[in-house]
Amino acid sequence: MTGGRRRTPNPPGLHVLRTGFAAELVRHAGITRDDLVIDLGAGTGALTGPLASTGARVLAVERSARLARSLERRYAAAAQVRVIEGDMLAIPLPRRPYRVVANLPFSIAMSVLGRLLDDPRSGLRRADLVVPWHLAVRLAGAGHGGSRTRRWHRRYTFRVARRLNAGAFRPPPSVAAGVLVVERG
């Protein structure tokens, strides 16, 4: 404890992306002011800020009521940012074209991918996702995996954009991470 305040640990699998890496991820995603983009697990807003600076409409989804309120205060004057307090695995996803830029909690990355990719009517056009390295490499491999991932490969292309070192995160994860880019085919 410091200063009488107890620090709440990150939930398992949650590793906050450092500011420089967050800005780089958004830059490489090529977000434009015409995009609707969802920041799943917005947390402290590491990606929300760089996304908002593109002029795009941003939906910042955060499960923690405390963090969602903090994001609402921080972006109150930003008309293009809407904060949604809710579970990323349960919120309704748009049917109209949208993009996702997110640093997914590693412990639920595959579940989130299922939420984004299972519905063939989804409006998802592209997702730039920070995920465990082994998952990025496995999904970027052509046609590997079970019937679910084979279905995904019929609708989407997968590629690994880059590997991220542990220094890109606070706290550093115990496994390697990478940026997985998923685009509707």
mmCIF file of C-alpha atoms in Angstrom:
data_model
loop_
_atom_site.group_PDB
_atom_site.id
_atom_site.type_symbol
_atom_site.label_atom_id
_atom_site.label_comp_id
_atom_site.label_asym_id
_atom_site.label_seq_id
_atom_site.Cartn_x
_atom_site.Cartn_y
_atom_site.Cartn_z
ATOM 1 C CA MET A 1 0.000 0.000 0.000
ATOM 2 C CA THR A 2 1.158 3.483 -0.819
ATOM 3 C CA GLY A 3 -0.420 6.681 0.401
ATOM 4 C CA GLY A 4 -3.170 4.763 2.226
ATOM 5 C CA ARG A 5 -4.651 3.444 -1.017
ATOM 6 C CA ARG A 6 -4.758 -0.198 -1.863
ATOM 7 C CA ARG A 7 -3.946 -1.001 -5.458
ATOM 8 C CA THR A 8 -6.382 -3.365 -7.144
ATOM 9 C CA PRO A 9 -4.526 -5.958 -9.210
ATOM 10 C CA ASN A 10 -5.386 -6.431 -12.856
ATOM 11 C CA PRO A 11 -7.761 -9.309 -13.530
ATOM 12 C CA PRO A 12 -5.993 -12.435 -14.801
ATOM 13 C CA GLY A 13 -4.939 -12.024 -18.408
ATOM 14 C CA LEU A 14 -5.209 -8.214 -18.393
ATOM 15 C CA HIS A 15 -2.075 -6.333 -19.412
ATOM 16 C CA VAL A 16 -2.388 -2.615 -20.169
ATOM 17 C CA LEU A 17 -0.761 -1.482 -23.407
ATOM 18 C CA ARG A 18 1.742 1.339 -22.913
ATOM 19 C CA THR A 19 0.872 4.676 -24.553
ATOM 20 C CA GLY A 20 3.429 4.603 -27.388
ATOM 21 C CA PHE A 21 2.437 1.096 -28.437
ATOM 22 C CA ALA A 22 -1.272 1.968 -28.267
ATOM 23 C CA ALA A 23 -0.775 4.969 -30.574
ATOM 24 C CA GLU A 24 1.284 2.827 -32.962
ATOM 25 C CA LEU A 25 -1.413 0.135 -33.057
ATOM 26 C CA VAL A 26 -4.061 2.731 -33.975
ATOM 27 C CA ARG A 27 -1.794 4.301 -36.605
ATOM 28 C CA HIS A 28 -1.125 0.929 -38.266
ATOM 29 C CA ALA A 29 -4.839 0.062 -38.174
ATOM 30 C CA GLY A 30 -5.492 2.947 -40.584
ATOM 31 C CA ILE A 31 -8.595 4.208 -38.788
ATOM 32 C CA THR A 32 -10.287 7.162 -40.516
ATOM 33 C CA ARG A 33 -12.920 9.669 -39.454
ATOM 34 C CA ASP A 34 -15.485 7.677 -41.488
ATOM 35 C CA ASP A 35 -15.044 4.555 -39.337
ATOM 36 C CA LEU A 36 -17.140 3.257 -36.482
ATOM 37 C CA VAL A 37 -14.600 1.556 -34.228
ATOM 38 C CA ILE A 38 -15.089 -0.444 -31.044
ATOM 39 C CA ASP A 39 -12.486 -0.476 -28.268
ATOM 40 C CA LEU A 40 -13.306 -3.696 -26.410
ATOM 41 C CA GLY A 41 -12.091 -3.639 -22.823
ATOM 42 C CA ALA A 42 -11.295 0.071 -22.947
ATOM 43 C CA GLY A 43 -9.956 0.074 -19.381
ATOM 44 C CA THR A 44 -8.090 3.306 -18.694
ATOM 45 C CA GLY A 45 -8.461 4.503 -22.288
ATOM 46 C CA ALA A 46 -4.994 3.615 -23.610
ATOM 47 C CA LEU A 47 -6.519 2.935 -27.048
ATOM 48 C CA THR A 48 -9.611 5.139 -26.697
ATOM 49 C CA GLY A 49 -7.553 8.351 -26.807
ATOM 50 C CA PRO A 50 -5.599 7.538 -29.976
ATOM 51 C CA LEU A 51 -8.797 6.224 -31.605
ATOM 52 C CA ALA A 52 -10.687 9.421 -30.732
ATOM 53 C CA SER A 53 -7.863 11.531 -32.166
ATOM 54 C CA THR A 54 -8.549 10.005 -35.615
ATOM 55 C CA GLY A 55 -12.009 11.594 -35.648
ATOM 56 C CA ALA A 56 -13.684 8.175 -35.914
ATOM 57 C CA ARG A 57 -16.832 7.336 -33.955
ATOM 58 C CA VAL A 58 -15.581 5.307 -30.991
ATOM 59 C CA LEU A 59 -17.557 2.915 -28.807
ATOM 60 C CA ALA A 60 -15.448 2.290 -25.698
ATOM 61 C CA VAL A 61 -16.721 -0.870 -23.996
ATOM 62 C CA GLU A 62 -15.667 -1.412 -20.384
ATOM 63 C CA ARG A 63 -17.037 -3.895 -17.845
ATOM 64 C CA SER A 64 -15.763 -2.106 -14.732
ATOM 65 C CA ALA A 65 -18.248 0.539 -13.571
ATOM 66 C CA ARG A 66 -15.425 2.559 -12.010
ATOM 67 C CA LEU A 67 -13.334 2.602 -15.192
ATOM 68 C CA ALA A 68 -16.394 3.285 -17.364
ATOM 69 C CA ARG A 69 -17.268 6.342 -15.224
ATOM 70 C CA SER A 70 -13.674 7.539 -15.480
ATOM 71 C CA LEU A 71 -13.795 7.189 -19.276
ATOM 72 C CA GLU A 72 -17.130 9.035 -19.408
ATOM 73 C CA ARG A 73 -15.629 11.960 -17.478
ATOM 74 C CA ARG A 74 -12.462 11.946 -19.582
ATOM 75 C CA TYR A 75 -14.321 11.955 -22.923
ATOM 76 C CA ALA A 76 -17.404 13.987 -21.915
ATOM 77 C CA ALA A 77 -16.486 16.733 -24.400
ATOM 78 C CA ALA A 78 -15.669 14.301 -27.220
ATOM 79 C CA ALA A 79 -18.960 13.924 -29.094
ATOM 80 C CA GLN A 80 -17.612 11.050 -31.204
ATOM 81 C CA VAL A 81 -16.814 8.870 -28.142
ATOM 82 C CA ARG A 82 -19.523 6.829 -26.439
ATOM 83 C CA VAL A 83 -18.689 4.777 -23.363
ATOM 84 C CA ILE A 84 -20.655 1.570 -22.858
ATOM 85 C CA GLU A 85 -20.494 -0.092 -19.461
ATOM 86 C CA GLY A 86 -20.896 -3.761 -20.211
ATOM 87 C CA ASP A 87 -19.354 -7.137 -20.841
ATOM 88 C CA MET A 88 -17.568 -7.367 -24.194
ATOM 89 C CA LEU A 89 -18.906 -10.901 -24.551
ATOM 90 C CA ALA A 90 -22.530 -9.793 -24.178
ATOM 91 C CA ILE A 91 -23.013 -6.334 -25.718
ATOM 92 C CA PRO A 92 -24.970 -6.135 -28.972
ATOM 93 C CA LEU A 93 -22.657 -5.672 -31.946
ATOM 94 C CA PRO A 94 -23.553 -3.395 -34.861
ATOM 95 C CA ARG A 95 -24.959 -4.857 -38.073
ATOM 96 C CA ARG A 96 -23.594 -1.880 -40.008
ATOM 97 C CA PRO A 97 -19.891 -1.867 -40.962
ATOM 98 C CA TYR A 98 -17.571 -1.450 -37.999
ATOM 99 C CA ARG A 99 -13.997 -2.096 -36.947
ATOM 100 C CA VAL A 100 -12.423 -3.235 -33.701
ATOM 101 C CA VAL A 101 -9.111 -2.156 -32.220
ATOM 102 C CA ALA A 102 -8.499 -3.829 -28.879
ATOM 103 C CA ASN A 103 -5.983 -5.209 -26.449
ATOM 104 C CA LEU A 104 -7.946 -8.290 -25.442
ATOM 105 C CA PRO A 105 -7.657 -9.865 -22.002
ATOM 106 C CA PHE A 106 -5.523 -12.900 -22.845
ATOM 107 C CA SER A 107 -7.627 -15.248 -20.707
ATOM 108 C CA ILE A 108 -10.745 -14.648 -22.850
ATOM 109 C CA ALA A 109 -9.212 -13.806 -26.241
ATOM 110 C CA MET A 110 -10.646 -16.867 -28.004
ATOM 111 C CA SER A 111 -14.113 -16.227 -26.542
ATOM 112 C CA VAL A 112 -14.018 -12.621 -27.771
ATOM 113 C CA LEU A 113 -12.940 -13.788 -31.227
ATOM 114 C CA GLY A 114 -15.912 -16.147 -31.241
ATOM 115 C CA ARG A 115 -18.217 -13.288 -30.314
ATOM 116 C CA LEU A 116 -16.855 -11.174 -33.182
ATOM 117 C CA LEU A 117 -16.519 -13.834 -35.879
ATOM 118 C CA ASP A 118 -19.183 -16.509 -35.355
ATOM 119 C CA ASP A 119 -22.156 -14.542 -36.721
ATOM 120 C CA PRO A 120 -21.999 -14.420 -40.546
ATOM 121 C CA ARG A 121 -24.297 -11.337 -40.492
ATOM 122 C CA SER A 122 -21.801 -9.372 -38.413
ATOM 123 C CA GLY A 123 -20.879 -5.918 -39.679
ATOM 124 C CA LEU A 124 -17.234 -6.480 -38.704
ATOM 125 C CA ARG A 125 -14.921 -5.352 -41.499
ATOM 126 C CA ARG A 126 -11.548 -5.437 -39.751
ATOM 127 C CA ALA A 127 -10.150 -6.095 -36.291
ATOM 128 C CA ASP A 128 -6.662 -5.228 -35.046
ATOM 129 C CA LEU A 129 -6.273 -7.252 -31.873
ATOM 130 C CA VAL A 130 -3.529 -7.748 -29.321
ATOM 131 C CA VAL A 131 -3.682 -11.438 -28.401
ATOM 132 C CA PRO A 132 -1.324 -14.123 -27.094
ATOM 133 C CA TRP A 133 1.364 -14.850 -29.698
ATOM 134 C CA HIS A 134 0.515 -18.546 -30.003
ATOM 135 C CA LEU A 135 -3.110 -17.675 -30.812
ATOM 136 C CA ALA A 136 -2.132 -15.095 -33.445
ATOM 137 C CA VAL A 137 0.222 -17.543 -35.153
ATOM 138 C CA ARG A 138 -2.288 -20.395 -35.014
ATOM 139 C CA LEU A 139 -5.123 -18.340 -36.509
ATOM 140 C CA ALA A 140 -2.915 -16.828 -39.203
ATOM 141 C CA GLY A 141 -2.043 -20.357 -40.363
ATOM 142 C CA ALA A 142 -4.203 -21.339 -43.346
ATOM 143 C CA GLY A 143 -7.106 -23.568 -42.408
ATOM 144 C CA HIS A 144 -5.644 -24.994 -39.214
ATOM 145 C CA GLY A 145 -7.866 -25.732 -36.271
ATOM 146 C CA GLY A 146 -11.329 -27.081 -35.739
ATOM 147 C CA SER A 147 -14.549 -26.534 -37.636
ATOM 148 C CA ARG A 148 -15.135 -23.179 -35.947
ATOM 149 C CA THR A 149 -11.839 -21.654 -37.079
ATOM 150 C CA ARG A 150 -12.251 -23.170 -40.548
ATOM 151 C CA ARG A 151 -15.617 -21.334 -40.797
ATOM 152 C CA TRP A 152 -13.868 -18.119 -39.778
ATOM 153 C CA HIS A 153 -11.264 -18.640 -42.506
ATOM 154 C CA ARG A 154 -14.010 -18.860 -45.134
ATOM 155 C CA ARG A 155 -15.239 -15.360 -44.220
ATOM 156 C CA TYR A 156 -12.100 -13.613 -42.971
ATOM 157 C CA THR A 157 -8.387 -13.396 -43.645
ATOM 158 C CA PHE A 158 -5.977 -13.531 -40.731
ATOM 159 C CA ARG A 159 -2.427 -12.232 -40.550
ATOM 160 C CA VAL A 160 0.085 -11.476 -37.849
ATOM 161 C CA ALA A 161 1.072 -7.808 -38.075
ATOM 162 C CA ARG A 162 3.833 -7.964 -35.479
ATOM 163 C CA ARG A 163 5.134 -9.461 -32.290
ATOM 164 C CA LEU A 164 5.056 -7.327 -29.143
ATOM 165 C CA ASN A 165 7.718 -7.595 -26.476
ATOM 166 C CA ALA A 166 6.822 -7.738 -22.791
ATOM 167 C CA GLY A 167 7.911 -4.106 -22.357
ATOM 168 C CA ALA A 168 4.869 -2.996 -24.373
ATOM 169 C CA PHE A 169 2.648 -3.802 -21.363
ATOM 170 C CA ARG A 170 2.064 -2.936 -17.711
ATOM 171 C CA PRO A 171 2.420 -5.424 -16.097
ATOM 172 C CA PRO A 172 4.337 -7.524 -18.593
ATOM 173 C CA PRO A 173 2.527 -10.731 -19.577
ATOM 174 C CA SER A 174 4.085 -14.115 -18.898
ATOM 175 C CA VAL A 175 3.488 -15.147 -22.521
ATOM 176 C CA ALA A 176 4.478 -13.465 -25.780
ATOM 177 C CA ALA A 177 1.912 -11.275 -27.528
ATOM 178 C CA GLY A 178 1.201 -10.234 -31.069
ATOM 179 C CA VAL A 179 -1.084 -8.088 -33.176
ATOM 180 C CA LEU A 180 -3.557 -10.201 -35.136
ATOM 181 C CA VAL A 181 -5.311 -8.479 -38.046
ATOM 182 C CA VAL A 182 -8.615 -10.001 -39.124
ATOM 183 C CA GLU A 183 -10.288 -8.692 -42.302
ATOM 184 C CA ARG A 184 -13.525 -9.676 -43.945
ATOM 185 C CA GLY A 185 -12.671 -11.547 -47.133
#
